[in-house]
Amino acid sequence: MKILIVGSGGREHALVWKISQSKRVDKIFAAPGNPGMNSLAEIVDIKPTSIIELADFAQTEKIDLTVVGPEQPLALGIVDEFNSHNLKIFGPTQKAAMIETSKSFAKEFMRKNNIPTPAFKTFNSSVDALDHVRAASFPLVIKADGLAAGKGVFICQKKSEAEAGIKEIMLEGKFGKSGERVVIEEFLAGQEMSFMVISDGKRIMPLATSMDYKKALDNDKGPNTGGMGAISPAPQLSRDLFNTIMKSIIEPTITGLKFENKKYKGVLYAGLMITREGPKVLEFNSRFGDPETQVVLMRLKSDLVDVLEGSADENLFEVNVDWDKNVSGCVVLAAKGYPAKYGKGQKIQGLERAKVMGLEVFHAGTAQVKNSLVSAGGRVLNICASAPTLKETMDKIYNGISFIAFDDMTFRRDIGWSRR
Ligand SMILES: Nc1ncnc2c1ncn2[C@@H]1O[C@H](COP(=O)(O)OP(=O)(O)O)[C@@H](O)[C@H]1O
Ligand SMILES: [Mg+2]
């Protein structure tokens, strides 16, 4: 089989790595990929958002299955484009991906289907939104409706912050069209958790559980990021809670979307808050989490291609998956300043040593400049390992990291240790 992976981050490197272990796969392409994938995949110079070019490429190269990493191509309708050319692709259609690409759609959908989520109101005008927050109780949360690269959510403690948030989103147009509408919702206290399943539109296959660390600094301080680390399994997820999430959230979501003619195929990722009243949905994503995918795939013993193809072909019932009992972990090495301004082009050293020590090194934001590997993004590398216990796993990772260096390298030192 020939496989095409769309995307260039650590998540996509992990997908390439896992797919390369499949006996069914002869060749992997990655568009646009990254230097870490060089030995496993052929790099193709097409942007993830160039969906027509990608479909042309898949047709010319006779790609058997395309796997989409990031959300932007899904939002643009890459799955519809591929389907219209009879090209097999893993992921939801543009309509089904609305569960991520429009927060107001997702909220209305949850209200209709009795899926637990914070109380909310949607606003199309800044005047109405400002009126609302002047009379509201705090804290509250303001969210740009559309995709905003993780920057469109404002947690507001008081009126002035809410007013500033509405101005930034709706009047200054910081997020373009994504900010023409806002959702204003109730603030929930509790423990945050993410939950990923794969669906073929009807059947649901839960992935191994994981927990990610979103804040930039140790002890969950500092700003939100794309994710600074992850572990699998999620230590605080009991069997009871797992069943509640499946019954009250995941199953009604897949069934409800099918009912609305938005059959959901691909990864459904629920961002949850575990409150005293039970789990509630903060948002859905329509794709694999990053870096949760890295730790989940480290534990997958079965052939990932069978799973992805089962979803695309709507025969997930024929697929069984086995998970390794080991605990896996991932620590993100970032460039100082991330998620705000950061530098690039710093020479990276010590990766060979880390690999010899048995670590998996996934590239997230790197570039090859002549003979040197250099940093090229906010999140630069994902250092991953697995071992029988969480302690052994994290010791192995942090020990390996001590041999890796680039100027301005920064990372959280408490992945796997702090309990939120
Ligand atoms: N209603 C809420 N109550 C408390 N915290 C929230 C709420 N909604 C979002 N958050 C926090 O903001 C973060 C980002 O919100 P989310 O809805 O996941 O949007 P996105 O990932 O698109 O930026 C969450 O991970 C969570 O920490
Ligand atoms: Mg989120």
CSV table of C-alpha atoms and ligand atoms in Angstrom, one decimal:
chain,number,residue,atom,x,y,z
A,1,MET,CA,0.0,0.0,0.0
A,2,LYS,CA,1.0,3.6,-0.5
A,3,ILE,CA,0.1,6.0,2.3
A,4,LEU,CA,0.1,9.8,2.3
A,5,ILE,CA,0.3,11.7,5.6
A,6,VAL,CA,-0.8,15.4,5.6
A,7,GLY,CA,0.9,17.6,8.1
A,8,SER,CA,4.3,18.4,9.5
A,9,GLY,CA,4.3,18.2,13.3
A,10,GLY,CA,5.1,15.7,16.0
A,11,ARG,CA,1.7,14.1,15.7
A,12,GLU,CA,2.3,13.5,12.0
A,13,HIS,CA,5.8,12.1,12.6
A,14,ALA,CA,4.3,9.7,15.1
A,15,LEU,CA,1.7,8.6,12.5
A,16,VAL,CA,4.4,8.1,10.0
A,17,TRP,CA,6.5,6.1,12.5
A,18,LYS,CA,3.6,3.8,13.5
A,19,ILE,CA,2.3,3.3,9.9
A,20,SER,CA,5.9,2.4,8.8
A,21,GLN,CA,5.6,-0.6,11.1
A,22,SER,CA,2.7,-2.0,9.1
A,23,LYS,CA,3.4,-5.0,7.0
A,24,ARG,CA,0.8,-3.8,4.5
A,25,VAL,CA,2.7,-0.6,3.7
A,26,ASP,CA,5.3,-0.3,1.0
A,27,LYS,CA,5.7,3.4,0.7
A,28,ILE,CA,4.8,6.5,2.8
A,29,PHE,CA,4.7,10.1,1.6
A,30,ALA,CA,4.4,13.1,3.9
A,31,ALA,CA,3.2,16.5,2.8
A,32,PRO,CA,5.0,18.7,3.8
A,33,GLY,CA,6.5,16.4,6.4
A,34,ASN,CA,9.6,17.3,8.5
A,35,PRO,CA,13.3,16.3,8.6
A,36,GLY,CA,12.6,13.6,11.3
A,37,MET,CA,10.5,11.6,8.8
A,38,ASN,CA,13.3,11.5,6.2
A,39,SER,CA,14.2,7.9,6.7
A,40,LEU,CA,10.6,6.6,6.8
A,41,ALA,CA,8.8,8.7,4.2
A,42,GLU,CA,9.3,10.6,1.0
A,43,ILE,CA,8.8,14.4,1.6
A,44,VAL,CA,6.3,16.1,-0.7
A,45,ASP,CA,6.4,19.8,-1.0
A,46,ILE,CA,2.7,20.6,-0.8
A,47,LYS,CA,1.0,22.6,1.9
A,48,PRO,CA,-1.7,20.9,4.0
A,49,THR,CA,-4.2,23.6,2.9
A,50,SER,CA,-3.6,23.0,-0.8
A,51,ILE,CA,-6.3,20.4,-0.9
A,52,ILE,CA,-6.7,20.3,-4.6
A,53,GLU,CA,-3.0,19.8,-5.2
A,54,LEU,CA,-3.0,17.1,-2.6
A,55,ALA,CA,-5.8,15.2,-4.3
A,56,ASP,CA,-4.0,15.6,-7.7
A,57,PHE,CA,-0.9,14.1,-6.1
A,58,ALA,CA,-2.8,11.2,-4.5
A,59,GLN,CA,-4.4,10.4,-7.9
A,60,THR,CA,-1.1,10.6,-9.8
A,61,GLU,CA,0.8,8.5,-7.2
A,62,LYS,CA,-2.2,6.1,-6.8
A,63,ILE,CA,-2.2,6.6,-3.0
A,64,ASP,CA,-4.3,3.9,-1.3
A,65,LEU,CA,-5.0,5.8,1.9
A,66,THR,CA,-4.5,9.5,3.0
A,67,VAL,CA,-4.3,10.4,6.7
A,68,VAL,CA,-4.9,14.0,7.7
A,69,GLY,CA,-3.2,15.4,10.8
A,70,PRO,CA,-4.2,19.0,11.3
A,71,GLU,CA,-7.6,20.6,11.4
A,72,GLN,CA,-7.2,23.3,8.6
A,73,PRO,CA,-7.5,20.9,5.7
A,74,LEU,CA,-10.5,19.2,7.3
A,75,ALA,CA,-12.1,22.6,7.7
A,76,LEU,CA,-11.4,23.3,4.0
A,77,GLY,CA,-13.1,20.1,2.9
A,78,ILE,CA,-10.1,17.9,2.0
A,79,VAL,CA,-12.2,14.7,2.7
A,80,ASP,CA,-15.0,15.9,0.4
A,81,GLU,CA,-12.4,16.7,-2.3
A,82,PHE,CA,-10.8,13.2,-2.0
A,83,ASN,CA,-14.2,11.5,-1.9
A,84,SER,CA,-15.3,13.2,-5.1
A,85,HIS,CA,-12.3,11.6,-6.8
A,86,ASN,CA,-12.8,8.2,-5.2
A,87,LEU,CA,-9.6,8.6,-3.2
A,88,LYS,CA,-9.6,6.9,0.2
A,89,ILE,CA,-9.0,9.3,3.1
A,90,PHE,CA,-9.2,9.1,6.9
A,91,GLY,CA,-11.1,11.9,8.5
A,92,PRO,CA,-14.5,13.7,8.7
A,93,THR,CA,-16.1,15.6,5.9
A,94,GLN,CA,-16.3,19.4,6.1
A,95,LYS,CA,-19.9,19.2,7.4
A,96,ALA,CA,-19.0,16.6,10.1
A,97,ALA,CA,-15.8,18.6,11.1
A,98,MET,CA,-18.1,21.5,12.1
A,99,ILE,CA,-18.1,19.8,15.5
A,100,GLU,CA,-14.6,21.4,15.8
A,101,THR,CA,-14.7,24.3,13.3
A,102,SER,CA,-17.8,26.0,14.7
A,103,LYS,CA,-18.0,26.2,18.4
A,104,SER,CA,-21.6,27.6,18.2
A,105,PHE,CA,-22.6,24.6,16.0
A,106,ALA,CA,-21.1,22.2,18.5
A,107,LYS,CA,-22.8,23.9,21.5
A,108,GLU,CA,-26.2,23.9,19.8
A,109,PHE,CA,-25.7,20.3,18.8
A,110,MET,CA,-24.9,19.4,22.4
A,111,ARG,CA,-27.9,21.3,23.7
A,112,LYS,CA,-30.2,19.5,21.3
A,113,ASN,CA,-28.8,16.1,22.1
A,114,ASN,CA,-28.6,16.5,25.9
A,115,ILE,CA,-24.8,16.2,25.9
A,116,PRO,CA,-23.4,17.8,29.1
A,117,THR,CA,-21.6,21.1,28.4
A,118,PRO,CA,-21.4,24.5,30.1
A,119,ALA,CA,-24.4,26.8,29.8
A,120,PHE,CA,-23.9,29.3,27.0
A,121,LYS,CA,-25.2,31.9,24.6
A,122,THR,CA,-24.2,32.7,21.1
A,123,PHE,CA,-23.7,36.3,19.8
A,124,ASN,CA,-23.4,37.6,16.2
A,125,SER,CA,-23.1,41.2,17.3
A,126,SER,CA,-20.5,42.8,19.6
A,127,VAL,CA,-23.2,45.2,20.9
A,128,ASP,CA,-25.3,42.3,22.2
A,129,ALA,CA,-22.2,40.4,23.5
A,130,LEU,CA,-21.1,43.5,25.4
A,131,ASP,CA,-24.6,44.0,26.8
A,132,HIS,CA,-24.6,40.4,28.0
A,133,VAL,CA,-21.3,40.6,29.9
A,134,ARG,CA,-22.2,43.8,31.6
A,135,ALA,CA,-25.0,42.0,33.4
A,136,ALA,CA,-23.3,38.6,33.7
A,137,SER,CA,-21.7,37.0,36.7
A,138,PHE,CA,-18.0,36.1,36.7
A,139,PRO,CA,-15.8,34.2,35.9
A,140,LEU,CA,-17.0,33.5,32.4
A,141,VAL,CA,-15.5,32.2,29.2
A,142,ILE,CA,-15.6,33.9,25.7
A,143,LYS,CA,-14.8,31.8,22.6
A,144,ALA,CA,-14.3,32.8,19.0
A,145,ASP,CA,-16.6,30.6,17.0
A,146,GLY,CA,-14.2,29.3,14.4
A,147,LEU,CA,-10.6,28.0,14.3
A,148,ALA,CA,-8.2,30.3,16.1
A,149,ALA,CA,-5.0,28.1,16.5
A,150,GLY,CA,-5.7,27.7,20.2
A,151,LYS,CA,-5.8,31.4,20.9
A,152,GLY,CA,-9.5,32.2,20.6
A,153,VAL,CA,-10.5,31.5,24.2
A,154,PHE,CA,-10.6,34.1,26.9
A,155,ILE,CA,-11.2,33.1,30.5
A,156,CYS,CA,-12.4,36.3,32.1
A,157,GLN,CA,-12.4,37.1,35.9
A,158,LYS,CA,-14.1,40.5,35.5
A,159,LYS,CA,-16.1,42.8,33.2
A,160,SER,CA,-13.2,44.7,31.9
A,161,GLU,CA,-11.5,41.5,30.7
A,162,ALA,CA,-14.7,40.3,29.0
A,163,GLU,CA,-15.1,43.7,27.2
A,164,ALA,CA,-11.5,43.5,26.1
A,165,GLY,CA,-11.9,40.0,24.8
A,166,ILE,CA,-15.1,40.8,22.8
A,167,LYS,CA,-13.3,43.8,21.3
A,168,GLU,CA,-10.3,41.8,20.3
A,169,ILE,CA,-12.4,39.0,18.7
A,170,MET,CA,-15.3,40.9,17.2
A,171,LEU,CA,-14.2,44.5,16.6
A,172,GLU,CA,-10.4,44.2,15.9
A,173,GLY,CA,-11.0,41.1,13.9
A,174,LYS,CA,-7.9,39.3,15.4
A,175,PHE,CA,-9.2,35.9,14.2
A,176,GLY,CA,-10.8,37.1,10.9
A,177,LYS,CA,-14.0,35.3,10.0
A,178,SER,CA,-13.6,32.9,13.0
A,179,GLY,CA,-14.4,35.9,15.3
A,180,GLU,CA,-17.6,37.1,13.6
A,181,ARG,CA,-19.6,35.1,16.2
A,182,VAL,CA,-18.7,34.3,19.8
A,183,VAL,CA,-19.9,31.8,22.3
A,184,ILE,CA,-20.0,33.1,25.9
A,185,GLU,CA,-20.2,30.3,28.4
A,186,GLU,CA,-20.2,29.4,32.1
A,187,PHE,CA,-16.8,28.8,33.6
A,188,LEU,CA,-16.4,25.3,35.0
A,189,ALA,CA,-14.0,24.3,37.8
A,190,GLY,CA,-12.6,20.8,37.8
A,191,GLN,CA,-10.0,18.5,36.3
A,192,GLU,CA,-9.5,18.8,32.6
A,193,MET,CA,-9.1,15.6,30.5
A,194,SER,CA,-9.1,14.6,26.9
A,195,PHE,CA,-10.7,11.5,25.4
A,196,MET,CA,-10.1,10.2,21.9
A,197,VAL,CA,-12.1,7.6,19.9
A,198,ILE,CA,-12.1,6.6,16.3
A,199,SER,CA,-15.4,6.1,14.5
A,200,ASP,CA,-16.5,4.8,11.1
A,201,GLY,CA,-19.7,6.8,11.4
A,202,LYS,CA,-21.5,4.2,13.4
A,203,ARG,CA,-19.1,2.1,15.5
A,204,ILE,CA,-16.8,3.6,18.1
A,205,MET,CA,-13.3,2.4,19.0
A,206,PRO,CA,-12.0,4.2,22.1
A,207,LEU,CA,-8.3,4.8,21.9
A,208,ALA,CA,-6.0,4.2,24.9
A,209,THR,CA,-6.6,7.0,27.4
A,210,SER,CA,-4.1,9.8,27.8
A,211,MET,CA,-3.6,13.0,29.7
A,212,ASP,CA,-1.9,16.1,28.3
A,213,TYR,CA,-0.3,19.1,29.9
A,214,LYS,CA,-1.5,22.3,28.3
A,215,LYS,CA,0.1,25.1,30.3
A,216,ALA,CA,3.5,26.4,29.4
A,217,LEU,CA,5.2,26.1,32.8
A,218,ASP,CA,5.6,23.7,35.7
A,219,ASN,CA,2.7,23.2,38.1
A,220,ASP,CA,0.3,24.2,35.4
A,221,LYS,CA,1.3,27.8,35.5
A,222,GLY,CA,1.6,30.2,32.6
A,223,PRO,CA,-0.3,30.5,29.3
A,224,ASN,CA,-2.1,27.7,27.4
A,225,THR,CA,0.0,26.1,24.7
A,226,GLY,CA,-0.6,23.4,22.1
A,227,GLY,CA,0.6,20.9,24.7
A,228,MET,CA,3.9,20.5,26.6
A,229,GLY,CA,3.7,16.8,27.3
A,230,ALA,CA,1.5,13.8,27.7
A,231,ILE,CA,1.2,10.4,29.4
A,232,SER,CA,-0.8,7.3,28.6
A,233,PRO,CA,-2.9,5.8,30.3
A,234,ALA,CA,-4.6,8.7,32.0
A,235,PRO,CA,-4.1,8.0,35.7
A,236,GLN,CA,-7.3,9.5,37.0
A,237,LEU,CA,-9.7,7.8,34.6
A,238,SER,CA,-11.7,5.1,36.5
A,239,ARG,CA,-13.7,2.5,34.7
A,240,ASP,CA,-16.9,4.2,35.9
A,241,LEU,CA,-15.9,7.6,34.5
A,242,PHE,CA,-14.8,5.9,31.2
A,243,ASN,CA,-18.3,4.3,30.9
A,244,THR,CA,-20.0,7.6,31.7
A,245,ILE,CA,-18.0,9.5,29.1
A,246,MET,CA,-18.9,6.9,26.5
A,247,LYS,CA,-22.6,6.7,27.3
A,248,SER,CA,-23.3,10.4,28.0
A,249,ILE,CA,-21.0,12.1,25.5
A,250,ILE,CA,-19.3,10.0,22.8
A,251,GLU,CA,-22.2,7.7,21.8
A,252,PRO,CA,-24.9,10.4,21.6
A,253,THR,CA,-22.4,12.6,19.6
A,254,ILE,CA,-21.7,10.0,16.9
A,255,THR,CA,-25.4,9.0,16.8
A,256,GLY,CA,-26.6,12.6,16.7
A,257,LEU,CA,-24.2,13.6,13.9
A,258,LYS,CA,-25.4,10.6,11.8
A,259,PHE,CA,-29.0,11.7,12.4
A,260,GLU,CA,-28.2,15.2,11.1
A,261,ASN,CA,-26.6,13.8,8.0
A,262,LYS,CA,-23.1,14.6,9.2
A,263,LYS,CA,-21.9,11.0,9.5
A,264,TYR,CA,-18.7,11.2,11.5
A,265,LYS,CA,-15.7,9.3,10.4
A,266,GLY,CA,-12.2,9.8,11.8
A,267,VAL,CA,-10.9,10.8,15.3
A,268,LEU,CA,-13.4,12.4,17.6
A,269,TYR,CA,-11.5,14.1,20.4
A,270,ALA,CA,-13.5,15.4,23.4
A,271,GLY,CA,-11.9,18.1,25.6
A,272,LEU,CA,-13.6,17.5,28.9
A,273,MET,CA,-13.9,19.1,32.4
A,274,ILE,CA,-14.6,16.5,35.1
A,275,THR,CA,-16.8,18.5,37.4
A,276,ARG,CA,-18.7,17.5,40.6
A,277,GLU,CA,-21.7,16.8,38.4
A,278,GLY,CA,-19.7,14.6,36.1
A,279,PRO,CA,-17.9,15.1,32.8
A,280,LYS,CA,-18.8,18.0,30.6
A,281,VAL,CA,-17.6,18.9,27.1
A,282,LEU,CA,-15.5,22.1,26.7
A,283,GLU,CA,-15.0,21.4,23.0
A,284,PHE,CA,-14.6,18.8,20.4
A,285,ASN,CA,-11.7,18.4,18.0
A,286,SER,CA,-12.1,16.5,14.7
A,287,ARG,CA,-8.6,15.0,14.6
A,288,PHE,CA,-5.8,13.4,16.6
A,289,GLY,CA,-4.5,15.5,19.6
A,290,ASP,CA,-0.9,16.6,19.6
A,291,PRO,CA,1.0,15.4,21.7
A,292,GLU,CA,-1.6,12.9,23.0
A,293,THR,CA,-1.3,10.9,19.8
A,294,GLN,CA,2.4,10.3,20.3
A,295,VAL,CA,1.9,8.6,23.6
A,296,VAL,CA,-1.2,6.7,22.5
A,297,LEU,CA,0.6,5.3,19.4
A,298,MET,CA,3.6,4.3,21.5
A,299,ARG,CA,1.2,1.8,23.2
A,300,LEU,CA,-0.7,0.5,20.1
A,301,LYS,CA,0.3,-3.1,19.4
A,302,SER,CA,-2.0,-3.6,16.4
A,303,ASP,CA,-1.7,-2.4,12.8
A,304,LEU,CA,-2.7,1.3,12.7
A,305,VAL,CA,-3.5,1.0,9.0
A,306,ASP,CA,-6.2,-1.5,9.7
A,307,VAL,CA,-7.8,0.9,12.1
A,308,LEU,CA,-7.6,4.0,9.8
A,309,GLU,CA,-8.9,2.0,6.8
A,310,GLY,CA,-11.6,0.4,8.9
A,311,SER,CA,-12.9,3.9,9.7
A,312,ALA,CA,-12.7,5.1,6.1
A,313,ASP,CA,-14.3,1.9,4.8
A,314,GLU,CA,-17.0,1.9,7.5
A,315,ASN,CA,-16.1,-1.6,8.7
A,316,LEU,CA,-14.4,-0.9,12.0
A,317,PHE,CA,-16.2,-3.9,13.5
A,318,GLU,CA,-13.7,-6.2,11.7
A,319,VAL,CA,-10.8,-4.5,13.5
A,320,ASN,CA,-9.4,-5.5,16.9
A,321,VAL,CA,-6.8,-3.5,18.8
A,322,ASP,CA,-4.4,-4.4,21.5
A,323,TRP,CA,-2.6,-1.9,23.8
A,324,ASP,CA,0.7,-2.4,25.4
A,325,LYS,CA,0.5,-2.5,29.3
A,326,ASN,CA,3.5,-0.2,29.6
A,327,VAL,CA,3.1,3.5,30.5
A,328,SER,CA,4.2,5.9,27.8
A,329,GLY,CA,5.2,9.5,28.1
A,330,CYS,CA,6.2,12.5,26.0
A,331,VAL,CA,8.0,15.7,26.9
A,332,VAL,CA,7.9,18.6,24.5
A,333,LEU,CA,11.2,20.5,24.0
A,334,ALA,CA,10.1,24.0,23.1
A,335,ALA,CA,11.9,27.3,22.1
A,336,LYS,CA,12.0,29.8,24.9
A,337,GLY,CA,9.2,32.3,24.6
A,338,TYR,CA,6.7,29.8,23.2
A,339,PRO,CA,3.6,30.2,23.0
A,340,ALA,CA,4.4,33.9,22.4
A,341,LYS,CA,7.4,35.1,20.4
A,342,TYR,CA,10.4,32.7,20.1
A,343,GLY,CA,13.6,32.4,18.1
A,344,LYS,CA,14.4,29.9,15.3
A,345,GLY,CA,17.4,28.5,13.6
A,346,GLN,CA,19.2,27.1,16.7
A,347,LYS,CA,21.4,24.1,16.1
A,348,ILE,CA,20.1,20.9,17.8
A,349,GLN,CA,22.6,18.4,19.3
A,350,GLY,CA,22.4,15.1,21.0
A,351,LEU,CA,19.5,13.4,19.3
A,352,GLU,CA,21.6,10.3,18.3
A,353,ARG,CA,22.5,9.7,21.9
A,354,ALA,CA,18.9,9.9,23.0
A,355,LYS,CA,17.9,7.4,20.3
A,356,VAL,CA,20.6,5.0,21.4
A,357,MET,CA,19.2,5.2,24.9
A,358,GLY,CA,15.9,3.8,23.6
A,359,LEU,CA,13.9,7.0,23.3
A,360,GLU,CA,11.6,7.8,20.4
A,361,VAL,CA,12.3,11.3,19.1
A,362,PHE,CA,9.5,12.9,17.1
A,363,HIS,CA,10.2,16.1,15.3
A,364,ALA,CA,7.7,18.9,15.7
A,365,GLY,CA,9.3,22.1,14.5
A,366,THR,CA,12.7,21.4,12.9
A,367,ALA,CA,14.5,22.2,9.7
A,368,GLN,CA,17.5,20.8,7.9
A,369,VAL,CA,19.9,23.6,7.0
A,370,LYS,CA,22.9,22.2,5.1
A,371,ASN,CA,24.3,19.6,7.5
A,372,SER,CA,22.7,20.8,10.6
A,373,LEU,CA,19.3,20.2,12.2
A,374,VAL,CA,17.9,23.4,13.6
A,375,SER,CA,14.8,24.6,15.5
A,376,ALA,CA,12.1,25.9,13.3
A,377,GLY,CA,9.0,26.2,15.5
A,378,GLY,CA,7.7,26.9,19.0
A,379,ARG,CA,7.4,23.2,19.8
A,380,VAL,CA,10.6,21.7,18.5
A,381,LEU,CA,10.9,18.1,19.5
A,382,ASN,CA,8.9,15.4,21.3
A,383,ILE,CA,10.9,13.1,23.5
A,384,CYS,CA,9.0,9.9,24.2
A,385,ALA,CA,9.5,6.6,25.9
A,386,SER,CA,7.6,3.7,27.5
A,387,ALA,CA,8.3,1.5,30.5
A,388,PRO,CA,6.5,-0.7,33.0
A,389,THR,CA,5.9,2.2,35.4
A,390,LEU,CA,5.3,5.9,35.0
A,391,LYS,CA,8.4,6.7,37.1
A,392,GLU,CA,10.6,4.5,35.0
A,393,THR,CA,9.2,6.1,31.8
A,394,MET,CA,9.7,9.7,33.0
A,395,ASP,CA,13.2,9.0,34.4
A,396,LYS,CA,14.1,7.5,31.0
A,397,ILE,CA,12.8,10.6,29.2
A,398,TYR,CA,14.4,13.2,31.4
A,399,ASN,CA,17.7,11.3,31.5
A,400,GLY,CA,17.7,11.3,27.6
A,401,ILE,CA,16.8,15.0,27.5
A,402,SER,CA,19.9,15.8,29.5
A,403,PHE,CA,21.9,14.9,26.4
A,404,ILE,CA,19.9,17.1,24.0
A,405,ALA,CA,20.6,20.7,23.6
A,406,PHE,CA,19.8,23.8,21.5
A,407,ASP,CA,20.0,27.5,22.5
A,408,ASP,CA,16.9,28.6,24.3
A,409,MET,CA,15.6,25.1,24.8
A,410,THR,CA,12.9,24.9,27.4
A,411,PHE,CA,10.6,22.2,28.7
A,412,ARG,CA,8.4,21.3,31.6
A,413,ARG,CA,10.1,19.3,34.3
A,414,ASP,CA,7.0,17.9,35.9
A,415,ILE,CA,5.3,15.9,33.1
A,416,GLY,CA,3.9,12.7,34.7
A,417,TRP,CA,4.4,14.0,38.2
A,418,SER,CA,2.0,16.9,38.8
A,419,ARG,CA,-1.6,15.9,39.5
A,420,ARG,CA,-4.1,18.5,38.5
B,1,LIG,N1,-16.1,26.7,30.2
B,1,LIG,C1,-14.9,26.6,30.6
B,1,LIG,N2,-14.5,26.6,31.9
B,1,LIG,C2,-13.3,26.5,32.3
B,1,LIG,N3,-12.2,26.5,31.5
B,1,LIG,C3,-12.4,26.5,30.1
B,1,LIG,C4,-13.8,26.5,29.6
B,1,LIG,N4,-13.7,26.5,28.3
B,1,LIG,C5,-12.4,26.4,28.0
B,1,LIG,N5,-11.6,26.4,29.1
B,1,LIG,C6,-10.2,26.4,29.1
B,1,LIG,O1,-9.7,27.0,27.9
B,1,LIG,C7,-8.9,26.0,27.1
B,1,LIG,C8,-9.2,26.2,25.7
B,1,LIG,O2,-10.6,26.1,25.4
B,1,LIG,P1,-11.1,25.1,24.2
B,1,LIG,O3,-12.6,25.2,24.3
B,1,LIG,O4,-10.5,23.8,24.4
B,1,LIG,O5,-10.7,25.9,22.9
B,1,LIG,P2,-9.4,25.7,21.9
B,1,LIG,O6,-8.7,24.4,22.2
B,1,LIG,O7,-10.0,25.8,20.6
B,1,LIG,O8,-8.6,26.9,22.2
B,1,LIG,C9,-9.4,24.7,27.7
B,1,LIG,O9,-8.4,23.7,27.5
B,1,LIG,C10,-9.6,25.0,29.1
B,1,LIG,O10,-8.4,24.9,29.9
B,2,MG,MG,-8.9,22.8,23.3
